Coordinates of C-alpha atoms in Angstrom, one line a residue:
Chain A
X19 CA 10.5 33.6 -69.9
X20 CA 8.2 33.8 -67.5
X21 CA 4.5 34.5 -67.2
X22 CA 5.1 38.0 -64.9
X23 CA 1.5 39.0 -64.1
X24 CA -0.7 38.8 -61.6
X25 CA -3.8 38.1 -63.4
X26 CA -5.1 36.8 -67.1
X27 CA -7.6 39.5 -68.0
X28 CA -7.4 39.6 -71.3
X29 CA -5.1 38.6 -74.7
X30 CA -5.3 42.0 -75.8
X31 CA -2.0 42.6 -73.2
X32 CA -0.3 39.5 -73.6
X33 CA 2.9 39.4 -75.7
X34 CA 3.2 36.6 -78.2
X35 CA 6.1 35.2 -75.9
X36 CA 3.6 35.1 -73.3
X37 CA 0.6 33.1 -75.3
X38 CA 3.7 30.9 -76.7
X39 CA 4.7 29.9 -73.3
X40 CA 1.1 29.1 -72.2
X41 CA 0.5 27.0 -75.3
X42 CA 3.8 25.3 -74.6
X43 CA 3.0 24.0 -70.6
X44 CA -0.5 23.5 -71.6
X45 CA 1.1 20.6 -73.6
X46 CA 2.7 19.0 -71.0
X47 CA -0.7 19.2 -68.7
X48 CA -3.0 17.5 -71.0
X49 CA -0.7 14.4 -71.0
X50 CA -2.0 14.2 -67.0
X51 CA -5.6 14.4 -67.9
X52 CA -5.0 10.7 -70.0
X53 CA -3.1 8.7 -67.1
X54 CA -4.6 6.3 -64.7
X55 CA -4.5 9.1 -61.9
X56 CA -5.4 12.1 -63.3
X57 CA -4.0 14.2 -60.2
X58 CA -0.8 16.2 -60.2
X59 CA 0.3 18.0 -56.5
X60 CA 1.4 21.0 -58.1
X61 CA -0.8 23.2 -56.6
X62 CA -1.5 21.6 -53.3
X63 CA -2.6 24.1 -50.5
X64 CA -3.9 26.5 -53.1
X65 CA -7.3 27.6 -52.8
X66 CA -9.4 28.6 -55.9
X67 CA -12.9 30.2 -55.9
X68 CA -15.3 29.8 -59.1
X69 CA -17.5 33.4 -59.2
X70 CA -19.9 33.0 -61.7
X71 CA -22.4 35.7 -62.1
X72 CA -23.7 34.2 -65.4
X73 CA -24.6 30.6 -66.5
X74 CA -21.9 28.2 -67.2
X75 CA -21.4 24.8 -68.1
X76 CA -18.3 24.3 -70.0
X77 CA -15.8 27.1 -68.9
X78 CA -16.5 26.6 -65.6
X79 CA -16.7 22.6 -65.2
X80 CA -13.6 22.7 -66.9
X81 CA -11.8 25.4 -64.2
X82 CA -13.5 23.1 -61.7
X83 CA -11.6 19.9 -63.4
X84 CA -8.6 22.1 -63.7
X85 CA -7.9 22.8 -60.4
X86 CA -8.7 19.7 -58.9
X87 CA -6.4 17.7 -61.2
X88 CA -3.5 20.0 -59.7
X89 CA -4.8 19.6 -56.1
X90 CA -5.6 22.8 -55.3
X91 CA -9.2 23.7 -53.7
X92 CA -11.5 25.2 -55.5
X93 CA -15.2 25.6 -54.6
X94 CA -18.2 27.3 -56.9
X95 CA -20.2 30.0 -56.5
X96 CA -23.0 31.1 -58.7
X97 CA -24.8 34.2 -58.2
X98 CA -28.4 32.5 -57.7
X99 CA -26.9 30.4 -54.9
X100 CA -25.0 33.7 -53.0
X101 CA -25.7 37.1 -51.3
X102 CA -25.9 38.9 -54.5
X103 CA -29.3 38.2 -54.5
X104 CA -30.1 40.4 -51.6
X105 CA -27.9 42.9 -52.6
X106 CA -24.6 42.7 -51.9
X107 CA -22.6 44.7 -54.3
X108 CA -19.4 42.6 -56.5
X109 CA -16.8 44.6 -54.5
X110 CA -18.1 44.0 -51.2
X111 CA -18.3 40.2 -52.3
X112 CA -15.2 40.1 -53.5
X113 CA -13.8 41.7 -50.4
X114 CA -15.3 39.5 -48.1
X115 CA -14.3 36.6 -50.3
X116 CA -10.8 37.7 -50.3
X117 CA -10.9 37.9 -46.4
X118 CA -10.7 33.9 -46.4
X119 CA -7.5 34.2 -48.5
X120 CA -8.1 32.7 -51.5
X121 CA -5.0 32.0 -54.1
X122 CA -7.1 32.5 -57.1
X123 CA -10.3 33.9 -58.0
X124 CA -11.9 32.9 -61.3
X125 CA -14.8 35.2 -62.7
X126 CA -17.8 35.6 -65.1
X127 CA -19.9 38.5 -65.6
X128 CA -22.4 40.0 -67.4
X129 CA -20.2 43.2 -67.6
X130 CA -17.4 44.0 -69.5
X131 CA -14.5 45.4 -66.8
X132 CA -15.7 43.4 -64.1
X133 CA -12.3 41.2 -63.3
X134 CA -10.6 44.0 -64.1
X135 CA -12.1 45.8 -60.7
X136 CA -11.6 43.2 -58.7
X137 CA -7.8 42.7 -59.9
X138 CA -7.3 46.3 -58.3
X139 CA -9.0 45.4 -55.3
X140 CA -7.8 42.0 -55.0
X141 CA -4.1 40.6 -53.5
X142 CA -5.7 37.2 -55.2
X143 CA -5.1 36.4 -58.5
X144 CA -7.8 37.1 -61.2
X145 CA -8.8 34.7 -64.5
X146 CA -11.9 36.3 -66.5
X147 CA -13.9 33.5 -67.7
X148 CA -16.0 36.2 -69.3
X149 CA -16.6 39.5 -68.8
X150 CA -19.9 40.9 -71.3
X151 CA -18.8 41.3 -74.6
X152 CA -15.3 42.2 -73.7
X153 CA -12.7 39.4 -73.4
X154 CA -12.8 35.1 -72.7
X155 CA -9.2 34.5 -72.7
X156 CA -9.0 30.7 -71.6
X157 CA -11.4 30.3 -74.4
X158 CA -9.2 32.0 -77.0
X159 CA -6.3 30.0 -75.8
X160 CA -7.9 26.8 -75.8
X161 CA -9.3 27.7 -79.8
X162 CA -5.2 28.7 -80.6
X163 CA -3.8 25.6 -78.6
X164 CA -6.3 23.6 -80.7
X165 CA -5.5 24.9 -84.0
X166 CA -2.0 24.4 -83.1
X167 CA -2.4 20.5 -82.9
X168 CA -4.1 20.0 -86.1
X169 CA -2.3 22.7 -88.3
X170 CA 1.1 22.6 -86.5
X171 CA 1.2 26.8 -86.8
X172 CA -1.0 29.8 -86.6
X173 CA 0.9 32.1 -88.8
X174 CA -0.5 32.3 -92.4
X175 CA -3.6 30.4 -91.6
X176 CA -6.9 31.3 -92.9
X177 CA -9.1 32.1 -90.6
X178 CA -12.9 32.4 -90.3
X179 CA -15.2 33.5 -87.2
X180 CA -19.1 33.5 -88.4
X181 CA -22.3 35.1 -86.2
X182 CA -22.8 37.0 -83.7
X183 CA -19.7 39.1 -83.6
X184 CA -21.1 41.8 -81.7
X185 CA -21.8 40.4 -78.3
X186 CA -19.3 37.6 -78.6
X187 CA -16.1 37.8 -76.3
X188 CA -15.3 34.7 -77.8
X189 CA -14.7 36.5 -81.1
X190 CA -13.0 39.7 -79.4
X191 CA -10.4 37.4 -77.8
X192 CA -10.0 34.9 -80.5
X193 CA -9.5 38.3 -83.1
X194 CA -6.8 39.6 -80.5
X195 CA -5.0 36.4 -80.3
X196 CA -5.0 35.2 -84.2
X197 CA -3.7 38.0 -85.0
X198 CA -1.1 38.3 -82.5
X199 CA -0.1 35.0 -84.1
X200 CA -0.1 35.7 -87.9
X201 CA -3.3 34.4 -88.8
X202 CA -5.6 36.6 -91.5
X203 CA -8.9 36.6 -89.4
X204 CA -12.3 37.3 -91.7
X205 CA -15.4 37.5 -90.0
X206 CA -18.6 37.4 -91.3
X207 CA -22.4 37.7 -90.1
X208 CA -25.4 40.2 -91.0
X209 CA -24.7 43.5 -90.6
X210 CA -26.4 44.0 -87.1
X211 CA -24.1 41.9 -85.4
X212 CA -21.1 43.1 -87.0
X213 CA -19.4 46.2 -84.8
X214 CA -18.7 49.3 -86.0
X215 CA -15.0 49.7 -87.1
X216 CA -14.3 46.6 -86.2
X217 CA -11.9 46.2 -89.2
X218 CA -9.8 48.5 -86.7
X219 CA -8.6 44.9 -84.9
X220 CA -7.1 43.8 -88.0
X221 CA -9.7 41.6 -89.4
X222 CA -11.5 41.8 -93.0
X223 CA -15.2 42.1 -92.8
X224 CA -17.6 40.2 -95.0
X225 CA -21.4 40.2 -95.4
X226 CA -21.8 36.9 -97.1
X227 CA -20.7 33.2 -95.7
X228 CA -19.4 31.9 -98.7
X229 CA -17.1 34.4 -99.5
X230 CA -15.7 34.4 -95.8
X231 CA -15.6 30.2 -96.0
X232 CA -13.7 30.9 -100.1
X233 CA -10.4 28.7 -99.2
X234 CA -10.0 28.6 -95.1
X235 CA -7.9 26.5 -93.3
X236 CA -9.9 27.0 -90.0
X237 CA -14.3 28.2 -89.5
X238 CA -15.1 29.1 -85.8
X239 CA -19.0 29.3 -85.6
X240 CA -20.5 31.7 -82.9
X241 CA -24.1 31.2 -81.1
X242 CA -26.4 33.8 -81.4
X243 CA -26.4 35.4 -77.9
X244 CA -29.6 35.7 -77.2
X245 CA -29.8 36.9 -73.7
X246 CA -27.8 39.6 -74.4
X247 CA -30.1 40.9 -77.3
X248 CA -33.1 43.4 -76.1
X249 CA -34.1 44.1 -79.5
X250 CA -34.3 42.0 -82.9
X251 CA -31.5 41.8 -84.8
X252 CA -32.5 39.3 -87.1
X253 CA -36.1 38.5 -88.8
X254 CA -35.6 34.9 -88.1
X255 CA -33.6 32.0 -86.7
X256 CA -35.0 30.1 -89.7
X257 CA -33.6 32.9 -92.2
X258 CA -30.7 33.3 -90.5
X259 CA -29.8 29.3 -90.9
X260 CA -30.4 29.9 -94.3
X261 CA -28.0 32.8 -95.1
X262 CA -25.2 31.6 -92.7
X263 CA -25.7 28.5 -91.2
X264 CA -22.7 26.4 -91.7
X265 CA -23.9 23.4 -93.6
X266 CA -21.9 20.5 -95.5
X267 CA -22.7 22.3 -99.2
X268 CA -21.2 26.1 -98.0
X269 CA -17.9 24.0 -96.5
X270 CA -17.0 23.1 -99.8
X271 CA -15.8 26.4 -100.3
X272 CA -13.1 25.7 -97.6
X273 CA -10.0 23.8 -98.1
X274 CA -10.3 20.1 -97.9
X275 CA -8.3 20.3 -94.6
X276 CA -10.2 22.5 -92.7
X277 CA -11.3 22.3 -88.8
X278 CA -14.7 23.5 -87.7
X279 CA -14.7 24.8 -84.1
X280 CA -17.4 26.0 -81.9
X281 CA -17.1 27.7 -78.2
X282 CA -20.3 25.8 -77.1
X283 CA -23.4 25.9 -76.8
X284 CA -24.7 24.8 -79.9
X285 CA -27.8 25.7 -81.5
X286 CA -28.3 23.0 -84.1
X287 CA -30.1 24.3 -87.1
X288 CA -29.1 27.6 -86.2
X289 CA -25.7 28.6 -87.0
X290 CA -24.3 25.1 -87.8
X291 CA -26.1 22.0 -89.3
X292 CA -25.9 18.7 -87.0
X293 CA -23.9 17.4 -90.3
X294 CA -20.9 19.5 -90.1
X295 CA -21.3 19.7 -86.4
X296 CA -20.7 15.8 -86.0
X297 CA -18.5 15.6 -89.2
X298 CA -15.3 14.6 -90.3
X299 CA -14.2 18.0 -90.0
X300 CA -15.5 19.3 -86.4
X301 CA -12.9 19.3 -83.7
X302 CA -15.6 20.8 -81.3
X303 CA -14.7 18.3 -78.8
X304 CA -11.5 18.4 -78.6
X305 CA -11.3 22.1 -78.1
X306 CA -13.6 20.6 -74.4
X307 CA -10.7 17.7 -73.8
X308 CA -8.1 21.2 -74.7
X309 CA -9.9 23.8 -72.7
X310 CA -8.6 21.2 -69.4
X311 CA -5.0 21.6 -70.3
X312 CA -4.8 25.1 -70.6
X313 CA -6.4 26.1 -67.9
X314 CA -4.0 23.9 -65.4
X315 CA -1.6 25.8 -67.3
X316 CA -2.7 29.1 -66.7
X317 CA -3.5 28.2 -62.8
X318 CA 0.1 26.9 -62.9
X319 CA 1.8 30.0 -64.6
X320 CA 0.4 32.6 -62.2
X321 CA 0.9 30.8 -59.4
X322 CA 4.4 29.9 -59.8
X323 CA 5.4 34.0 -60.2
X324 CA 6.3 36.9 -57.7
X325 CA 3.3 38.7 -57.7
X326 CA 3.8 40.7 -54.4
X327 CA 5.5 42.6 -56.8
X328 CA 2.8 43.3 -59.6
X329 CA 0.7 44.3 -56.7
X330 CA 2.9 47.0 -55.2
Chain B
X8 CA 28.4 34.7 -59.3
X9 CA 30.9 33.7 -61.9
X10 CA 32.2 30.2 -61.3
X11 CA 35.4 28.7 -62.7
X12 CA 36.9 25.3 -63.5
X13 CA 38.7 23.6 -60.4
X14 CA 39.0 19.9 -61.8
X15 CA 37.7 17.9 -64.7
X16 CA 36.1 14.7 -63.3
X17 CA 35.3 13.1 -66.9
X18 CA 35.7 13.2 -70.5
X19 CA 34.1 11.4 -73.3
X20 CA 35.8 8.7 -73.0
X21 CA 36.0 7.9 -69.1
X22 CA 32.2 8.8 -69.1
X23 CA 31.3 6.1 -72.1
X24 CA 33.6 3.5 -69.8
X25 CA 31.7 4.4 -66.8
X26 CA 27.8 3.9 -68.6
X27 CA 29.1 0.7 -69.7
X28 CA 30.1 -0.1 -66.2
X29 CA 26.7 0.7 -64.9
X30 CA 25.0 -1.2 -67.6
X31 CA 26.9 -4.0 -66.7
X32 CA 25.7 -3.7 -62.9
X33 CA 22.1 -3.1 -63.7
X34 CA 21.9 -6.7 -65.7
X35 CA 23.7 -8.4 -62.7
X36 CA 21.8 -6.7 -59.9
X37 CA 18.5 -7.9 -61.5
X38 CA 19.8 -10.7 -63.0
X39 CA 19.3 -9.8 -66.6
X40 CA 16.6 -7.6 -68.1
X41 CA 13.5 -9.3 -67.4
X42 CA 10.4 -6.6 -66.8
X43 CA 13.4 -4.0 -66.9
X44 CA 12.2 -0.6 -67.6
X45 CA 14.7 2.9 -67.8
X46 CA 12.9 6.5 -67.0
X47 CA 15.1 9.5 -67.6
X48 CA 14.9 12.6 -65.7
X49 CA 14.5 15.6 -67.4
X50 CA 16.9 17.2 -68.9
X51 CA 20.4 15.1 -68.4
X52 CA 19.0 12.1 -67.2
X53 CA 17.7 11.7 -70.7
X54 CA 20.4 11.6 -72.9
X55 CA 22.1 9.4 -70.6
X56 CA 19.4 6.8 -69.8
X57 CA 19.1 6.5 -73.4
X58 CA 22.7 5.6 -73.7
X59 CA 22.4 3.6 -71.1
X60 CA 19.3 1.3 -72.4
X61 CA 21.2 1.4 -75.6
X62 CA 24.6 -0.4 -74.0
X63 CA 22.0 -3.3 -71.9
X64 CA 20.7 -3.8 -75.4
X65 CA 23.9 -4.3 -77.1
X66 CA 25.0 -6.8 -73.9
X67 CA 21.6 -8.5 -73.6
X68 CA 20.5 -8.4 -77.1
X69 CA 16.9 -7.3 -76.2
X70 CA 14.8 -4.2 -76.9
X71 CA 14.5 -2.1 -73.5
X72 CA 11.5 0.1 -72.9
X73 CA 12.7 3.7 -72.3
X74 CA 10.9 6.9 -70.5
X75 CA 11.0 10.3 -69.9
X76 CA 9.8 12.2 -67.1
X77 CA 9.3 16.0 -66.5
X78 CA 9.1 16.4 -62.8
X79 CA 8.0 20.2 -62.3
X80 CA 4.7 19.1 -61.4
X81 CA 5.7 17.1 -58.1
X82 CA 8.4 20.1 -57.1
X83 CA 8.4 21.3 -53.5
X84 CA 9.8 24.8 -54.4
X85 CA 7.2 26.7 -57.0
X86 CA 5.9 29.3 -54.3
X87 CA 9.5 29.9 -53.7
X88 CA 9.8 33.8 -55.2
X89 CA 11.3 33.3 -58.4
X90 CA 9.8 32.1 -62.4
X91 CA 8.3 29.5 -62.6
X92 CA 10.1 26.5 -64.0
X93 CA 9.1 25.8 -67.8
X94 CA 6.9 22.2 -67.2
X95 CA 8.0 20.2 -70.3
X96 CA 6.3 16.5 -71.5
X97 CA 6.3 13.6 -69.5
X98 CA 6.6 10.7 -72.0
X99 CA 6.1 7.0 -70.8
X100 CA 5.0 5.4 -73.7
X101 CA 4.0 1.7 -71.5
X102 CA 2.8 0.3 -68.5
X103 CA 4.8 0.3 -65.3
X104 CA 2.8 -1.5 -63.1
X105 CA 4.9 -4.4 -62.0
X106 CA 8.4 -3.5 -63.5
X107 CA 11.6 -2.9 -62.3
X108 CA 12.0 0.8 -63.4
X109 CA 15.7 2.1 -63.5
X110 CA 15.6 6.0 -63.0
X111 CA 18.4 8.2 -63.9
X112 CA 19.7 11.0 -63.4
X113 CA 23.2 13.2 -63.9
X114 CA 23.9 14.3 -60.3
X115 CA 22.6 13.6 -56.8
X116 CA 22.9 16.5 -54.7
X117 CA 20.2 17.2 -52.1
X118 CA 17.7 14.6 -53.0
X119 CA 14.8 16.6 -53.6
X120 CA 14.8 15.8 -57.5
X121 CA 14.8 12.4 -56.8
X122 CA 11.6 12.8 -54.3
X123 CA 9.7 14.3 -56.6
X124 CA 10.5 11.7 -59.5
X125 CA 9.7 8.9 -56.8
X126 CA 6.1 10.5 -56.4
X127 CA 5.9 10.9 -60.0
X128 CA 6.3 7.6 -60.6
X129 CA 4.1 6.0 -57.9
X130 CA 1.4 8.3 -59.5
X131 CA 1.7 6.7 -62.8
X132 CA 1.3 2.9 -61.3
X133 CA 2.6 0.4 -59.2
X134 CA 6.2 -0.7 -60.3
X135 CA 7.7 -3.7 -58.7
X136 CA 10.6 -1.6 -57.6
X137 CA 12.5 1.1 -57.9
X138 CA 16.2 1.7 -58.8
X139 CA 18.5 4.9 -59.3
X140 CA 21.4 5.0 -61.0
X141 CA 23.4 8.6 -61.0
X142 CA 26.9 9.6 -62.7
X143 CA 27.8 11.9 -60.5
X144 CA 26.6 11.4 -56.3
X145 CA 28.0 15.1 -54.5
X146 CA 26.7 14.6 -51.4
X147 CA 24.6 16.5 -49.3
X148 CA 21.7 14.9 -49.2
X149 CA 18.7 16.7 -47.1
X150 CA 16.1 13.6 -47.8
X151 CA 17.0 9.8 -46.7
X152 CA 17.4 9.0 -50.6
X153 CA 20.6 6.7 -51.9
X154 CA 21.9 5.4 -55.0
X155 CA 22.0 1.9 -56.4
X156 CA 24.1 2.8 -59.3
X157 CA 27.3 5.7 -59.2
X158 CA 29.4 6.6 -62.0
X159 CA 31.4 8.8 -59.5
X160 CA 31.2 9.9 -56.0
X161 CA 32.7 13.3 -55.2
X162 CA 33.1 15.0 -51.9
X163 CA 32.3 18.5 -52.7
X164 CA 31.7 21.6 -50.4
X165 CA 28.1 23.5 -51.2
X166 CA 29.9 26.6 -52.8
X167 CA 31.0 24.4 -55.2
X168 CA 28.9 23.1 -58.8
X169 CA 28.7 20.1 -60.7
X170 CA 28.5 20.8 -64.8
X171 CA 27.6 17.6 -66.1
X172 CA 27.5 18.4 -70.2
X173 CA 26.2 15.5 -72.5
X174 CA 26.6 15.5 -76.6
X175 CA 22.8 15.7 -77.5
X176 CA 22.3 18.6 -75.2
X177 CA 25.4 20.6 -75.3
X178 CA 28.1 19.3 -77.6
X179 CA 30.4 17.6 -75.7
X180 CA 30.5 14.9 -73.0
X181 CA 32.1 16.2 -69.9
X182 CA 31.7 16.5 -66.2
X183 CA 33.6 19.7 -64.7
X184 CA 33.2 20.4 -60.6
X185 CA 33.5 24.4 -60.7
X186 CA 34.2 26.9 -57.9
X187 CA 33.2 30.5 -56.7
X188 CA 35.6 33.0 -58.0
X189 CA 37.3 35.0 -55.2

C-alpha cells in the first residue's frame, strides 16, 4: 500500500496502514545512518526548503540530516534571518518560495493551521514540523517507531504523557497516534494545562502522577511551554517539580520495564530529575538517533507517489 | 494483462543441479573461497544466494559470509508516476572492503537492477571485485552489464515474462517463461 498523499499534516488523517508502512521504511533507513557513508541517492535532484517560523534545534537539524543523507537539497530558513521581518505575509512567502520549484517544503509555526494553508496553495509537498498547539507528526512517529523497538508492539501498552498537555502538539499527535495503534493513553498534569474534554480523544485523565505512572509500560514527559504561556498557570516551577516531576522514587510505580521518553528540550529539575533523565530506563536519545530515520522515510514516501493527482 | 505458461525452463531438480554447477564455477574462477563474500538481491536473489553459499560450504568445507541487499534506495525510476516501492532492510552483517563479493540475482533482464546494486555496493566500501552470478540471463540489456555466472540463457521477446519461484518465498522451485494472452 502506498503512502497516497500529497502532504503529512497531521496523524489525526492517517490510517493505521499508512503509520504501519512509515514505521516499516523507516526501518530500513536508519540502517544507512550507521554505515561508513551515510548517503543514499534516493532523492537526488530533489530540493527541500526548512521554513521555520519558531526556534528549533532538534526537529529541524534532524530534517536537515534527513535530507542530506538522501541527497536531495535542502536549505534553512528561519524567520529572524528572512523577509518576514519586514512584513511579508506566510502566503506571499510561500508563493515566492514555491516560484523556485521546490520538491518539498518543511514547516513550523507558531499557529495552528499554518501548513495546512500552504498545502492548498502549494504544488510542493508539505511536512508540519509544528504547527501551535495543533499537530508534530514526525515527532509522534518517531515516539511510536521508538516504542516499537523496545516493546516490539503498541497495542495493549500502557501509556503515560505527563505536563503541559494543553499547548503540547507533541501530546495531541502522540494521543492521535497511540490510540490509532491500541495503546490506553493516560495523561496527567495540573488542571490548568489539561484541555477541556480532552477525554473526547480517547485518553483517561488523571490529576495526580502516581496514579497515571500505577503500572506503565511507557512515561513520555512534556516541557512546560513557556513561551506559549501569557498568564500563570502554575505557582511555581519549584512546586510543580514537586507534584509531577518525574523522579526515580515516583517510577517505581511503573513496571520494571518501562521506557521514559522526552520530545526535547529538557528542563532538568522541572518536569524530570537528571536521575531518570540519564537512567537505565531513558531512551531520550534514541528517539534523536530515531527521529533521522523516519523522517528519510517520510521524505521518501511522498516523494515516490503521484501527487499531480492529490492536487487536482 | 493476463499472462499464461508457454514453456517450463526448470524444476526443482534441474534448478538444485544448476546452483551446484554455479557453485562449482565460483570456487574455480577464484580459486577456492579465500576473502569470498555472497550478497543477495532482494527478493529472489536471497533465497538463492543462500543456497548457493550453502553448496561452496558443503564443497569447501568453510563458513561463507552471506548478505542481503535492498536496492530501492539507488533505483533510477521512483519519480516514475506510480507507488512507491516498499524499501526493505539492507543486511551486511561484515566488512567488504577488499573481498571478492559474489552478487546474485534470479534474472537479468535490462540491467538496471544490477546498476543500482553495483552503486549500492561501492557505497558500503571498497571490495576487491565484483562478480554476478544470475539463473536466468533474458536478454535485453539497456546498460553495458554481463554475467560471470548463468544458470540459463534464454532468448526471449520483451512481451514475454520470466517467473522465477523459489521454496522459501513461494512454495516451489520453478522457473516458467510466460506469454501475453491473445
Amino acid at each position: 500500500m502506498p503512502l497516497n498523499r500529497k502532504d503529512l499534516l497531521g496523524i489525526e488523517p492517517l490510517s493505521v496502514e499508512e503509520v504501519n508502512l512509515i514505521l516499516d521504511t523507516a526501518k530500513a533507513f536508519k540502517e544507512v545512518s550507521t554505515r561508513d557513508i551515510k548517503k543514499v541517492p534516493t532523492l537526488r535532484g530533489k530540493t527541500i526548503i526548512n521554513l521555520f517560523f519558531e526556534p528549533s534545534t532538534r526537529t529541524r537539524t534532524s530534517f536537515e540530516i534527513a535530507g542530506k543523507r538522501l541527497s536531495a537539497d535542502i536549505l534553512n530558513i528561519s524567520s529572524s534571518t528572512s523577509s518576514v521581518v519586514k512584513g511579508e505575509t506566510l502566503i506571499d512567502t510561500a508563493k515566492n518560495l514555491e516560484a523556485m520549484y521546490p520538491d518539498i517544503i518543511i514547516i513550523r509555526h507558531s499557529r495552528a493551521g499554518a501548513p495546512h494553508l500552504l498545502a492548498n496553495i502549494c504544488r510542493a509537498s508539505i511536512i508540519n514540523a509544528g504547527d501551535g498547539a495543533h499537530e508534530h507528526p514526525t515527532q509522534a512517529l518517531l515516539d511510536a517507531f521508538t516504542i516499537r523497538e523496545n516493546k516490539g508492539q503498541i497495542k495493549g501498552l500502557k501509556v503515560a504523557i505527563i505536563g503541559d498537555i494543553l499547548h503540547s502538539r507533541v501530546a495531541r499527535s502522540n494521543i492521535h497516534l497511540l490510540t490509532k495503534l491500541g495503546a490506553e493513553v493516560r495523561i496527567a498534569g495540573p488542571a490548568t494545562y489539561i484541555p477541556v474534554e480532552i477525554e473526547k480523544l480517547g485518553v483517561k485523565v488523571f490529576h495526580h502522577i502516581d496514579a497515571a505512572l500505577e503500572g506503565c509500560d511507557v512515561v513520555m514527559m512534556l516541557r512546560i511551554q513557556r513561551e506559549r504561556q501569557d498568564k500563570s498557570y502554575l505557582p511555581s516551577l519549584r512546586e510543580y517539580f514537586n507534584l509531577f516531576g518525574l523522579t526515580p522514587e515516583r517510577l517505581k510505580r511503573a513496571k520494571k520495564d518501562v521506557i521514559i521518553m522526552h520530545p526535547g528540550p529538557l528542563n532538568r529539575g522541572v518536569e524530570i530529575s537528571s536521575e531518570v533523565a540519564d537512567g537505565p530506563y531513558s531512551v531520550i536519545l534514541e528517539q534523536v538517533t530515531n527521529g533521522v530515520a523516519v523522517r528519510m522515510a517520510v521524505l521518501y514516501l511522498l516523494m515516490g507517489g503521484k501527487y499531480e493527482e492529490v492536487v487536482s | 494483462m493476463p499472462f499464461r505458461k508457454k514453456v517450463q525452463l526448470m524444476d526443482a531438480v534441474t534448478m538444485d543441479r544448476t546452483l551446484i554447477r554455479i557453485a562449482h564455477e565460483i570456487i574455480e574462477r577464484n580459486k577456492g573461497v579465500q576473502d569470498l563474500v555472497i550478497i543477495g538481491i532482494r527478493t529472489r536473489g536471497v533465497p538463492l544466494a543462500r543456497r548457493i553459499a550453502k553448496k561452496i560450504e558443503e564443497i569447501e568445507k568453510v563458513s561463507i559470509p552471506m548478505g542481503i541487499l535492498d536496492i530501492t534506495m539507488y533505483r533510477d525510476d521512483l519519480t516514475a508516476v506510480g507507488p512507491q516501492p516498499i524499501v526493505r532492510q539492507t543486511n551486511i552483517p561484515f566488512r567488504i572492503n577488499d573481498k571478492k563479493v559474489v552478487l546474485i540475482d534470479d534474472v537479468l533482464f535490462t540491467g538496471r537492477t544490477i546498476r543500482a546494486a553495483l552503486d549500492s555496493i561501492i557505497d558500503l566500501g571498497r571490495p576487491k571485485f565484483i562478480q554476478l552470478a544470475v539463473l536466468i540471463d533474458r536478454g535485453h540489456r539497456e546498460l553495458p552489464i554481463r554475467a560471470d555466472y548463468v544458470g540459463k540463457n534464454v532468448p526471449t521477446s520483451l512481451d514475454e515474462v520470466v517467473e522465477v519461484s523459489v521454496a522459501e518465498e513461494d512454495g516451489k522451485d520453478s522457473v516458467i517463461l510466460m506469454e501475453e494472452e491473445e
